[in-house]
PDB file of C-alpha atoms in Angstrom:
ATOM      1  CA  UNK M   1     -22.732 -66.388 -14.360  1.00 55.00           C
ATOM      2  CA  UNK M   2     -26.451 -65.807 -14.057  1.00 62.00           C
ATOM      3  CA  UNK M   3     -26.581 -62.223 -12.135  1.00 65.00           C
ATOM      4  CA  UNK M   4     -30.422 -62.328 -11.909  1.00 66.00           C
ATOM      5  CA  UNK M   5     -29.226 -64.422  -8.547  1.00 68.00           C
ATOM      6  CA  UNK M   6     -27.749 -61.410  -7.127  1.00 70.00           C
ATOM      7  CA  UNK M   7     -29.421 -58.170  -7.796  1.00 76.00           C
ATOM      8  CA  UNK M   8     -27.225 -56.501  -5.419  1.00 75.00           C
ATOM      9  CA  UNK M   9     -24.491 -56.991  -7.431  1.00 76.00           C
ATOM     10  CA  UNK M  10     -26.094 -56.098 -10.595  1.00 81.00           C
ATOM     11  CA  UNK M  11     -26.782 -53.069  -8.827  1.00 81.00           C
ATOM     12  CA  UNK M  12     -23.416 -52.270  -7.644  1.00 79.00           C
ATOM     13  CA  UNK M  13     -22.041 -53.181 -11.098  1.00 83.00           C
ATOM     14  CA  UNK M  14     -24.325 -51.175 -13.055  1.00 83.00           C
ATOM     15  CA  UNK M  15     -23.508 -47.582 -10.348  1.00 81.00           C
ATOM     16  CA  UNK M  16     -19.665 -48.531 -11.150  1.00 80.00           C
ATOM     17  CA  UNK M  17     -20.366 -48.615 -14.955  1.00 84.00           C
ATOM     18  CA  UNK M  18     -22.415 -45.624 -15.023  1.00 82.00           C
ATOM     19  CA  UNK M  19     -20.231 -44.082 -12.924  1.00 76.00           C
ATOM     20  CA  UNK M  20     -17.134 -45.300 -15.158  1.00 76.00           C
ATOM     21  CA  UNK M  21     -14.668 -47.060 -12.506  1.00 75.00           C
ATOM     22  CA  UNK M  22     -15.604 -50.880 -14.192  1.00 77.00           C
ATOM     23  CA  UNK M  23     -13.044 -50.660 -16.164  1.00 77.00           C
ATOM     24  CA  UNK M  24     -11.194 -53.169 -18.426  1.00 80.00           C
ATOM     25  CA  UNK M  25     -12.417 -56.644 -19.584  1.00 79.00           C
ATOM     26  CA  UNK M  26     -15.104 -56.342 -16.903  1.00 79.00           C
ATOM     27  CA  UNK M  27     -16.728 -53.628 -18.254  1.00 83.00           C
ATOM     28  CA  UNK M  28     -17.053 -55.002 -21.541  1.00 86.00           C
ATOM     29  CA  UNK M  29     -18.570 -58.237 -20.009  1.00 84.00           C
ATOM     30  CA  UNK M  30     -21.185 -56.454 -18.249  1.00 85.00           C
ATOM     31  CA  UNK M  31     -21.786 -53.849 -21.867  1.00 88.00           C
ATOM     32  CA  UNK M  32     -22.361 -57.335 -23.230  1.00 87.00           C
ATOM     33  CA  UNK M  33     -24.795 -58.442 -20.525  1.00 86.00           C
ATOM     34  CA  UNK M  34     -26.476 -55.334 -20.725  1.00 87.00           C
ATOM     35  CA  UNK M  35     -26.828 -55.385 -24.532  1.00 89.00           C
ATOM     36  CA  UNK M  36     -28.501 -58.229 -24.116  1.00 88.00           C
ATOM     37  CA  UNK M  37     -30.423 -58.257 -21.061  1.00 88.00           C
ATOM     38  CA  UNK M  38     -33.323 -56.076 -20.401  1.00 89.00           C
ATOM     39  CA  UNK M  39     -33.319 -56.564 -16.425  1.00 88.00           C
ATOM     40  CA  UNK M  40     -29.772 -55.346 -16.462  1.00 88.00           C
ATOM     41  CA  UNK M  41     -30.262 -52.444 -19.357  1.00 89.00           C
ATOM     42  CA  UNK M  42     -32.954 -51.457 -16.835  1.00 90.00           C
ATOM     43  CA  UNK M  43     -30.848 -50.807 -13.799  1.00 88.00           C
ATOM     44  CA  UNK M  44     -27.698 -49.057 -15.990  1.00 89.00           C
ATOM     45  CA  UNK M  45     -30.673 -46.553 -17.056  1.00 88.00           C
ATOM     46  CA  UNK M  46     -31.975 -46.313 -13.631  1.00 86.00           C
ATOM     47  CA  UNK M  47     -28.117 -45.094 -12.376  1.00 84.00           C
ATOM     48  CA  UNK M  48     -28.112 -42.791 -15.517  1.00 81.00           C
ATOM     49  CA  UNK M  49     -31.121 -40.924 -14.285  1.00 79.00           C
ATOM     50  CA  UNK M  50     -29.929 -40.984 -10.722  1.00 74.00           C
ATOM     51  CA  UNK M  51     -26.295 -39.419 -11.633  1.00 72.00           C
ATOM     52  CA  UNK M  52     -27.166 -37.067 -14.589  1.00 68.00           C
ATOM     53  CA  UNK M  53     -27.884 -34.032 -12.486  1.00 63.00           C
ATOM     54  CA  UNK M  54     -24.469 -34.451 -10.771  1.00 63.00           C
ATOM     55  CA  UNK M  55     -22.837 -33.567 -14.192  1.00 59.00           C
ATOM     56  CA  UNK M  56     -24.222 -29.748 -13.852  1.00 55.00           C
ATOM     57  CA  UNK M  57     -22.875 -29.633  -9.900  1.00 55.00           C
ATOM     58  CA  UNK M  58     -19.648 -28.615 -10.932  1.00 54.00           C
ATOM     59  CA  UNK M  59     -17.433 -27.174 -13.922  1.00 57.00           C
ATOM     60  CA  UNK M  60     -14.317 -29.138 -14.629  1.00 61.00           C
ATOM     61  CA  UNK M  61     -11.828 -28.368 -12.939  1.00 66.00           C
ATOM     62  CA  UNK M  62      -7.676 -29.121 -14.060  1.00 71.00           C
ATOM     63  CA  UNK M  63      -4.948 -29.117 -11.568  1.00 71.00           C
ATOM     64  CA  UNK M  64      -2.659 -26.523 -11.440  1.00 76.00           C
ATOM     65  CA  UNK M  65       0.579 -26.812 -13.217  1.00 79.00           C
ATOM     66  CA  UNK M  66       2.436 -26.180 -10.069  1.00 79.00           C
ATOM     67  CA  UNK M  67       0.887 -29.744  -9.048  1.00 76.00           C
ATOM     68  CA  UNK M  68       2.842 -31.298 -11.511  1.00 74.00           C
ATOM     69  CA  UNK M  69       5.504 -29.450 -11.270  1.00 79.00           C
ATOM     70  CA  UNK M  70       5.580 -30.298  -7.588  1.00 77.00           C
ATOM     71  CA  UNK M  71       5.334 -34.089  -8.376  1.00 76.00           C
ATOM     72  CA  UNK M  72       8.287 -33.829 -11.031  1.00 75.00           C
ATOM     73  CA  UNK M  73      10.743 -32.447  -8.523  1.00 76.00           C
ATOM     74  CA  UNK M  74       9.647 -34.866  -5.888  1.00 74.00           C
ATOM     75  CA  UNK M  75      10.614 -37.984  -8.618  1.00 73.00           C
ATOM     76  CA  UNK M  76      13.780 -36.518  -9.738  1.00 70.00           C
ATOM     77  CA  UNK M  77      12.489 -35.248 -13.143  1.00 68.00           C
ATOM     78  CA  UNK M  78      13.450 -31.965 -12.445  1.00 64.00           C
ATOM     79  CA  UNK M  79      17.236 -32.456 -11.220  1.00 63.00           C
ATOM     80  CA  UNK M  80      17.339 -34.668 -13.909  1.00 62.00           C
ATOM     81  CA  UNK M  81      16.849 -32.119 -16.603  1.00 64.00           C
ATOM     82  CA  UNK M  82      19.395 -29.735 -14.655  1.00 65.00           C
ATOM     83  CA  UNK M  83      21.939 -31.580 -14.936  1.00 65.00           C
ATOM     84  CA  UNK M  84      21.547 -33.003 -18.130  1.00 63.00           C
ATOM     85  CA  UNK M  85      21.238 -29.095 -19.306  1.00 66.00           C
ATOM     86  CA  UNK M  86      24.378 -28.667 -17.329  1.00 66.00           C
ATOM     87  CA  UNK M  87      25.927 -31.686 -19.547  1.00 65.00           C
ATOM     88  CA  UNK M  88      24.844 -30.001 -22.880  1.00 63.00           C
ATOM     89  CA  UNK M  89      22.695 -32.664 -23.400  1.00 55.00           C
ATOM     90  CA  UNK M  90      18.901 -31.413 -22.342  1.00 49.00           C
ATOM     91  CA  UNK M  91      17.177 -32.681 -25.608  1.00 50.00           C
ATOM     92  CA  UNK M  92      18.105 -36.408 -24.165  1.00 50.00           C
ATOM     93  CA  UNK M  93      17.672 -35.810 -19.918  1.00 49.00           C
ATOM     94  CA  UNK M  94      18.279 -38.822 -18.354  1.00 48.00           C
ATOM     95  CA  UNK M  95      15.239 -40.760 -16.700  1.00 50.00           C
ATOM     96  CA  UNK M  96      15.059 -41.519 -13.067  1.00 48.00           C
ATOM     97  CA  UNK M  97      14.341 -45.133 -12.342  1.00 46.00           C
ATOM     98  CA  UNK M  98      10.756 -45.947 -13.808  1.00 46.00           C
ATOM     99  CA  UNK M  99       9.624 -47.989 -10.653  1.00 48.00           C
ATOM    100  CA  UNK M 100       5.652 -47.221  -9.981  1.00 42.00           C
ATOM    101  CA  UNK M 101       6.229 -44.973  -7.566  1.00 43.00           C
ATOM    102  CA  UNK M 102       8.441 -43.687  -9.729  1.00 45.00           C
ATOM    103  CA  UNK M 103       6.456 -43.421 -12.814  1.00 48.00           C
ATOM    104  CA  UNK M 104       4.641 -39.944 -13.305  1.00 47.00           C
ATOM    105  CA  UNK M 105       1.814 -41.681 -14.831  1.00 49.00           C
ATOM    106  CA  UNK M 106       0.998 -43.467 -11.942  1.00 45.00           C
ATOM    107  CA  UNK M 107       0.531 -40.512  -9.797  1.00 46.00           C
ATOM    108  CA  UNK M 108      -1.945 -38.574 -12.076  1.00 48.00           C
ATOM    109  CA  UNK M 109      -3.573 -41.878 -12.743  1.00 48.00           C
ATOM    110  CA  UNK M 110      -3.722 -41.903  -8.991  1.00 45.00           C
ATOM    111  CA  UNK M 111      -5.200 -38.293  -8.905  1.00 49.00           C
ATOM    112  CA  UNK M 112      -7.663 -39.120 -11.265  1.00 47.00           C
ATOM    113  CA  UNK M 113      -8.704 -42.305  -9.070  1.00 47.00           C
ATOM    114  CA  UNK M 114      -9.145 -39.655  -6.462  1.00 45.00           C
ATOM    115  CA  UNK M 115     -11.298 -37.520  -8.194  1.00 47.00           C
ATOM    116  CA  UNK M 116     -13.311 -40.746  -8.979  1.00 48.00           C
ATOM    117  CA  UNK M 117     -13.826 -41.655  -5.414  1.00 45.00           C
ATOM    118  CA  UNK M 118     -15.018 -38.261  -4.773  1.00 49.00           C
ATOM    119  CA  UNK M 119     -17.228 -38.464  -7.072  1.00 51.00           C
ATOM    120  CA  UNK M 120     -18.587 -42.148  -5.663  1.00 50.00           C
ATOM    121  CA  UNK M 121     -18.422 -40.499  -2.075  1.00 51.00           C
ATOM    122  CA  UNK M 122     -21.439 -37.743  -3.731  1.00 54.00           C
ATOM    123  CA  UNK M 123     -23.395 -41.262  -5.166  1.00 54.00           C
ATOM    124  CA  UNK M 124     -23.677 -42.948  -2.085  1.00 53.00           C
ATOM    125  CA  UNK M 125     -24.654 -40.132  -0.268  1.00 54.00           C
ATOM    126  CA  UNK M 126     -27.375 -40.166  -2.664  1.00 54.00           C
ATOM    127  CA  UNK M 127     -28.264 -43.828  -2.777  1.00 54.00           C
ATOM    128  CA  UNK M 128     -28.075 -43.507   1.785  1.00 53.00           C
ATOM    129  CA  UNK M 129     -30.843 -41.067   0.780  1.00 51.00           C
ATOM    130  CA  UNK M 130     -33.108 -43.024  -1.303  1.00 51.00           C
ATOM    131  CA  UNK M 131     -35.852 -46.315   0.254  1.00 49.00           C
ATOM    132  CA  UNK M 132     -34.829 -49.643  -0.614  1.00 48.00           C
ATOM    133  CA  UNK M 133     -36.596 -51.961  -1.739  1.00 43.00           C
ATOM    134  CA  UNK M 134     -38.003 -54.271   1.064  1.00 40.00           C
ATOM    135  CA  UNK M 135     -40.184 -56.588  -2.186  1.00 41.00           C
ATOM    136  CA  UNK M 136     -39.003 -60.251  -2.245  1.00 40.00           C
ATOM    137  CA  UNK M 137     -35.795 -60.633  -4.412  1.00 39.00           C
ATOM    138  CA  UNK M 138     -37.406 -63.045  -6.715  1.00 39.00           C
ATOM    139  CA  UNK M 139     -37.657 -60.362  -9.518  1.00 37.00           C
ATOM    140  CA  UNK M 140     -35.006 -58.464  -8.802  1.00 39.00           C
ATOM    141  CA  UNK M 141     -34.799 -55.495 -11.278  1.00 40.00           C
ATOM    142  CA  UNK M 142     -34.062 -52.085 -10.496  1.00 39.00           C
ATOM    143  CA  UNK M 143     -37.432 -51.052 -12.015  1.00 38.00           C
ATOM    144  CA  UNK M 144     -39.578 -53.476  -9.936  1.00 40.00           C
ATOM    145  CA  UNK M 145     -38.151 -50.901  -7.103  1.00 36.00           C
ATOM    146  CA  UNK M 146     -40.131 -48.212  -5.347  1.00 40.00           C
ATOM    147  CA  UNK M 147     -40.318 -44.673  -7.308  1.00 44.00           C
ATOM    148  CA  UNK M 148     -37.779 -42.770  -5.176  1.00 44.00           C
ATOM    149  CA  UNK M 149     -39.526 -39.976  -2.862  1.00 71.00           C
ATOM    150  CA  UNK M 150     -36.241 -37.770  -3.405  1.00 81.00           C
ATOM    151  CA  UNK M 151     -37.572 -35.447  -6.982  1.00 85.00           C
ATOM    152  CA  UNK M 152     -34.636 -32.175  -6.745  1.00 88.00           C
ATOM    153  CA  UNK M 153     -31.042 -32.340  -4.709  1.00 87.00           C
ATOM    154  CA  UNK M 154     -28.565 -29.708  -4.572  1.00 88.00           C
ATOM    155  CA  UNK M 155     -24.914 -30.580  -3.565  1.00 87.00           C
ATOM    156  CA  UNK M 156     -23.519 -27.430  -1.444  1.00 89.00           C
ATOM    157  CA  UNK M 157     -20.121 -25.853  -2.434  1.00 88.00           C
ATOM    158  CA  UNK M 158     -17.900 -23.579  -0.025  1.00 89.00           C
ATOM    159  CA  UNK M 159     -15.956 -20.641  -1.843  1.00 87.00           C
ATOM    160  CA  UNK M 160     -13.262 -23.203  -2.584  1.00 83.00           C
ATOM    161  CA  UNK M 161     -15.630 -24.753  -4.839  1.00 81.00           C
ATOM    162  CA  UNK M 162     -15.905 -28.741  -2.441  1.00 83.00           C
ATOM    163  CA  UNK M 163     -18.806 -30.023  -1.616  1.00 83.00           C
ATOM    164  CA  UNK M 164     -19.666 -29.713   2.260  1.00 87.00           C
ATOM    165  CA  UNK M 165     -23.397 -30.755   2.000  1.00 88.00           C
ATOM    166  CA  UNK M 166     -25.896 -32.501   0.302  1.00 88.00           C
ATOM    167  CA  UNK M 167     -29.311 -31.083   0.434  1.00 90.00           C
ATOM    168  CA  UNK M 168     -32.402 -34.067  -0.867  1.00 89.00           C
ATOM    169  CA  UNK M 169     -35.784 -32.567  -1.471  1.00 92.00           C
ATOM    170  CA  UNK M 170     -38.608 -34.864  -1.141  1.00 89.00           C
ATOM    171  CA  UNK M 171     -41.237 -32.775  -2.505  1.00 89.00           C
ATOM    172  CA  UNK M 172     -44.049 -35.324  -2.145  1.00 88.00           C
ATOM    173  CA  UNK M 173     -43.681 -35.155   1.542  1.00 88.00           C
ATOM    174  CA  UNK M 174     -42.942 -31.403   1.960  1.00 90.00           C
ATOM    175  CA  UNK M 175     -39.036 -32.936   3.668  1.00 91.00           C
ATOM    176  CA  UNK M 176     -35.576 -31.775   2.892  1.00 93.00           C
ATOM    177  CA  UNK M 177     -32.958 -34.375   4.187  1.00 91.00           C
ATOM    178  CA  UNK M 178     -29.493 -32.985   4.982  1.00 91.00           C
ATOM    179  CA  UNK M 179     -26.228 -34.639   4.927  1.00 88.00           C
ATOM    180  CA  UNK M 180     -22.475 -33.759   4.774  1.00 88.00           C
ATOM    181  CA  UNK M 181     -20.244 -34.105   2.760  1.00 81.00           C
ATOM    182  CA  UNK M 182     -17.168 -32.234   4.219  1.00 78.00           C
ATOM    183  CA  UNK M 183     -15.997 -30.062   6.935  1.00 82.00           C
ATOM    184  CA  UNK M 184     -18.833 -27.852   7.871  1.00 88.00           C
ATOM    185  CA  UNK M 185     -17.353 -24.982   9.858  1.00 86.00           C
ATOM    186  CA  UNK M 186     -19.751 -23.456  12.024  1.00 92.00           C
ATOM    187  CA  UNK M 187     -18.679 -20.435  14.748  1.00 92.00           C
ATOM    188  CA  UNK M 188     -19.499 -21.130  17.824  1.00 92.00           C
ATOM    189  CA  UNK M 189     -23.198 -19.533  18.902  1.00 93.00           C
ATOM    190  CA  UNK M 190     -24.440 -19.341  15.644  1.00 95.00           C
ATOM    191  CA  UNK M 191     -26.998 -21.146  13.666  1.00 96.00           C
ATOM    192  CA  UNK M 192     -27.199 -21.990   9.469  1.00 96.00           C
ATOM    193  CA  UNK M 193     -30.105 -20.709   7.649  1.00 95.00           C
ATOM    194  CA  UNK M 194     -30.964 -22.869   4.428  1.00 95.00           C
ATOM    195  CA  UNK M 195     -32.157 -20.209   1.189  1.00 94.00           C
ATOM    196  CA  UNK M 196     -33.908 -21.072  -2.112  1.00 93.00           C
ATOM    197  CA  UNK M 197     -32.668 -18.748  -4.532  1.00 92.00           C
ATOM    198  CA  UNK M 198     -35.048 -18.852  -7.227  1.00 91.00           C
ATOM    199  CA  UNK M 199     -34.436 -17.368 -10.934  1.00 86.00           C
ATOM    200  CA  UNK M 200     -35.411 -13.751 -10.449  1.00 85.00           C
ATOM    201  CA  UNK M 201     -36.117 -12.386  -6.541  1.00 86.00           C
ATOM    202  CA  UNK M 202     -35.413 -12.328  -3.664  1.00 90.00           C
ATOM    203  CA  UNK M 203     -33.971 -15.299  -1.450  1.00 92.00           C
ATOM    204  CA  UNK M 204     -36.654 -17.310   0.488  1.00 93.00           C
ATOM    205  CA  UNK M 205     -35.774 -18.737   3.902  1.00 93.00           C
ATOM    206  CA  UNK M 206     -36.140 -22.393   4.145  1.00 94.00           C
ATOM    207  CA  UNK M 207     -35.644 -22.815   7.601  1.00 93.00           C
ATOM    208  CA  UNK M 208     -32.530 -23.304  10.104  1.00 94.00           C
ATOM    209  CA  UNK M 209     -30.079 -26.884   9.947  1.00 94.00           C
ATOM    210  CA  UNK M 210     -28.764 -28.466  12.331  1.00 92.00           C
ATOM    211  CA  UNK M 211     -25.660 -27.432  13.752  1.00 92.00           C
ATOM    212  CA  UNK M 212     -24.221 -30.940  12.632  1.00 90.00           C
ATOM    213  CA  UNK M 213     -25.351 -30.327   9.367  1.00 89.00           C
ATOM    214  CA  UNK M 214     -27.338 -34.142   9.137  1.00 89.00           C
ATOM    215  CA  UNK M 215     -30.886 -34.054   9.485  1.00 90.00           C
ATOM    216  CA  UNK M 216     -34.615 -33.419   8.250  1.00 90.00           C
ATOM    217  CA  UNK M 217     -35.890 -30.136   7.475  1.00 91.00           C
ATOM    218  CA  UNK M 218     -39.709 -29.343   6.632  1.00 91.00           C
ATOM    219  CA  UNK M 219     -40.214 -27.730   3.437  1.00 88.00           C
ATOM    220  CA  UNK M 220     -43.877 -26.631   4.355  1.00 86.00           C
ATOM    221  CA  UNK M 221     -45.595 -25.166   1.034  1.00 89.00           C
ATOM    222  CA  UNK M 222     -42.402 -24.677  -0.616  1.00 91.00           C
ATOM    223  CA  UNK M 223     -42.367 -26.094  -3.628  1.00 93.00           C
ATOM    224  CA  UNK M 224     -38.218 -27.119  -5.171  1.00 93.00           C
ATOM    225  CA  UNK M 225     -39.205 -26.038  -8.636  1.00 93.00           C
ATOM    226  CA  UNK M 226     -39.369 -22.585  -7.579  1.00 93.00           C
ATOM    227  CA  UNK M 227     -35.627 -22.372  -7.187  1.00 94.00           C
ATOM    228  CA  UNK M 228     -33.108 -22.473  -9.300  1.00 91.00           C
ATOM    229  CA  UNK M 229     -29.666 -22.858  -6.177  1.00 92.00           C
ATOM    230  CA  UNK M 230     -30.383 -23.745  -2.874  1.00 93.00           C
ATOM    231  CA  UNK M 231     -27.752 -21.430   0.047  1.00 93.00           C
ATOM    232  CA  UNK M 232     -26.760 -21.579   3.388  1.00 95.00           C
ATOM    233  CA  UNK M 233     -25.726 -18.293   5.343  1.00 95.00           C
ATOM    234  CA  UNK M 234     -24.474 -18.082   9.039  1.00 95.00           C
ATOM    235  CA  UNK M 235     -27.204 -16.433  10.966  1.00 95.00           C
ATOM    236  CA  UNK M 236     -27.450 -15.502  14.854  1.00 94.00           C
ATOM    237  CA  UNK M 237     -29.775 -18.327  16.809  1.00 93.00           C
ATOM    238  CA  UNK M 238     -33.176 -18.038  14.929  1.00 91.00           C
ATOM    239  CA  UNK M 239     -31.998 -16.965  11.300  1.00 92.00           C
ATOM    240  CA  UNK M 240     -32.036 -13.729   9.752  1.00 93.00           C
ATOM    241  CA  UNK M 241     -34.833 -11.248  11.028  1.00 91.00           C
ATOM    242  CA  UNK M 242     -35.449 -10.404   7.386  1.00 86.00           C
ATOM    243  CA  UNK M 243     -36.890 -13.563   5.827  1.00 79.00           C
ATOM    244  CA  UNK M 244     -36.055 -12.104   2.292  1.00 84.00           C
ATOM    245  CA  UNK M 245     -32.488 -12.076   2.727  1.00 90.00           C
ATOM    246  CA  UNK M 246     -29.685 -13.312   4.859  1.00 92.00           C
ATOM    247  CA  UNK M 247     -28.117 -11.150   7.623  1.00 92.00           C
ATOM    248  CA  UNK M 248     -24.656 -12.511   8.089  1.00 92.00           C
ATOM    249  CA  UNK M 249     -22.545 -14.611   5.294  1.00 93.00           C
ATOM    250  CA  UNK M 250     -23.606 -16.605   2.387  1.00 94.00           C
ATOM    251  CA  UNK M 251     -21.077 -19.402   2.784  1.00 93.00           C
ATOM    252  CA  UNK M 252     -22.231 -22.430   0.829  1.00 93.00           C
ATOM    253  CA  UNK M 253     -24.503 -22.664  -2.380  1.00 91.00           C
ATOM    254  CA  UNK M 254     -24.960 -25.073  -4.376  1.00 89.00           C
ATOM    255  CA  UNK M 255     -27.369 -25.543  -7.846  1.00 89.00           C
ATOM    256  CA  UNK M 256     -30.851 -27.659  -7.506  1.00 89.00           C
ATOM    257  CA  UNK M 257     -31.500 -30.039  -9.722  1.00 86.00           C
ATOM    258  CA  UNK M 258     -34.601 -32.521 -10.560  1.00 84.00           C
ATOM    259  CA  UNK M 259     -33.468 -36.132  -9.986  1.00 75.00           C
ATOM    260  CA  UNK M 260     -35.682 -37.050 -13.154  1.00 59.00           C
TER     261      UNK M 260
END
């Protein structure tokens, strides 16, 4: 198959690769392909750059045992073990039918999947953010693309640690494009307030979002390196009368991170 035809899909293949959902004999097809083809090597590096920073968003993060736990009863492993502890015989429990549905495997296979998706759901976002390319698809490698405008984003946690926002700076033109990601919960009456937290000092306001939380911001003479996290706190109509610090509650942050 000669994928220089369809740079979409080399595109698409090389995000899921990066990204580490091609799985199976067609990810060792397009390893192969990419091994030995410099348009495709290309765009596999070009994903690499653009999902790096998303490896510092978040710390790992293991469900709690009482997941499993949960899942075990629900299958029959547990009442299984009962009774074969009953019967004397716990070191041999007998096995509930080993259907899929009934295979534990499955479900934290499934979980996993989940997490995946998630984790697509954050790429996307990014990729809605970023130009395409509007050059004739005779030469179509990811490098023949425009240099994205986007240079830092930040992805915005709540206090249960999920991403509810996703914050692109486009330094070159002084813009901050805002999109969710989640529920963003906003009382009624009062307004977000967007703060660069930088290393050392005092917050700096960046300006008020939009209520839904999808939109452009200016950035004026701020400059993204300057911070280190990027904030949101629920202000009164207008933000915070103190500039160098929020008023009401600090209830999304997020790290900010240069795209290259």
């Amino acid at each position: 198959m000669n994928l220089h035809r369809y740079p979409q899909l080399v595109d698409l293949l090389a995000a899921e690769y990066v990204l580490g959902t091609l799985r199976g004999g067609a990810r060792r097809r397009f390893q192969r392909y990419a091994e030995e083809d410099t348009t495709i090597r290309k765009a596999v590096d070009e994903w690499q750059r653009r999902v790096s920073p998303m490896a510092e968003l978040a710390a790992p993060r293991m469900p709690p045992a009482a997941v499993w736990e949960a899942i075990e009863r629900r299958l029959g492993f547990t009442a299984a073990r009962d009774a074969a502890r009953l019967r004397g015989t716990a070191q041999t429990p007998v096995q509930p039918s080993r259907g899929l549905f009934g295979n534990l495997a499955f479900w934290r296979g499934w979980a996993l999947g989940v997490t995946g998706l998630a984790a697509v759901a954050v790429v996307v976002a990014v990729r809605s953010l970023l130009p395409s390319s509007t050059a004739p698809v005779s030469a179509p490698t990811v490098a023949q693309q425009p240099e994205t405008a986007v240079s830092h984003v930040a992805v915005l946690n709540n206090k249960d640690a999920h991403p509810v926002m996703l914050v692109a700076w486009d330094e070159a033109h002084s813009t901050m494009t805002v999109q969710p990601l989640g529920k963003v919960e906003l009382p009624a009456g009062r307004a977000m307030e967007l703060w660069g937290i930088p290393a050392s000092g005092h917050p700096v306001s960046l300006g008020m979002l939009p209520d839904s939380a999808s939109g452009k911001v200016t950035a004026g003479q701020q400059k993204p390196e300057n911070y280190a996290a990027l904030a949101v706190s629920i202000e009164a109509p207008g933000g915070s009368p103190d500039h160098n610090a929020p008023s009401g509650p600090v209830v999304y942050t997020g790290k900010l991170l240069p795209v290259s």
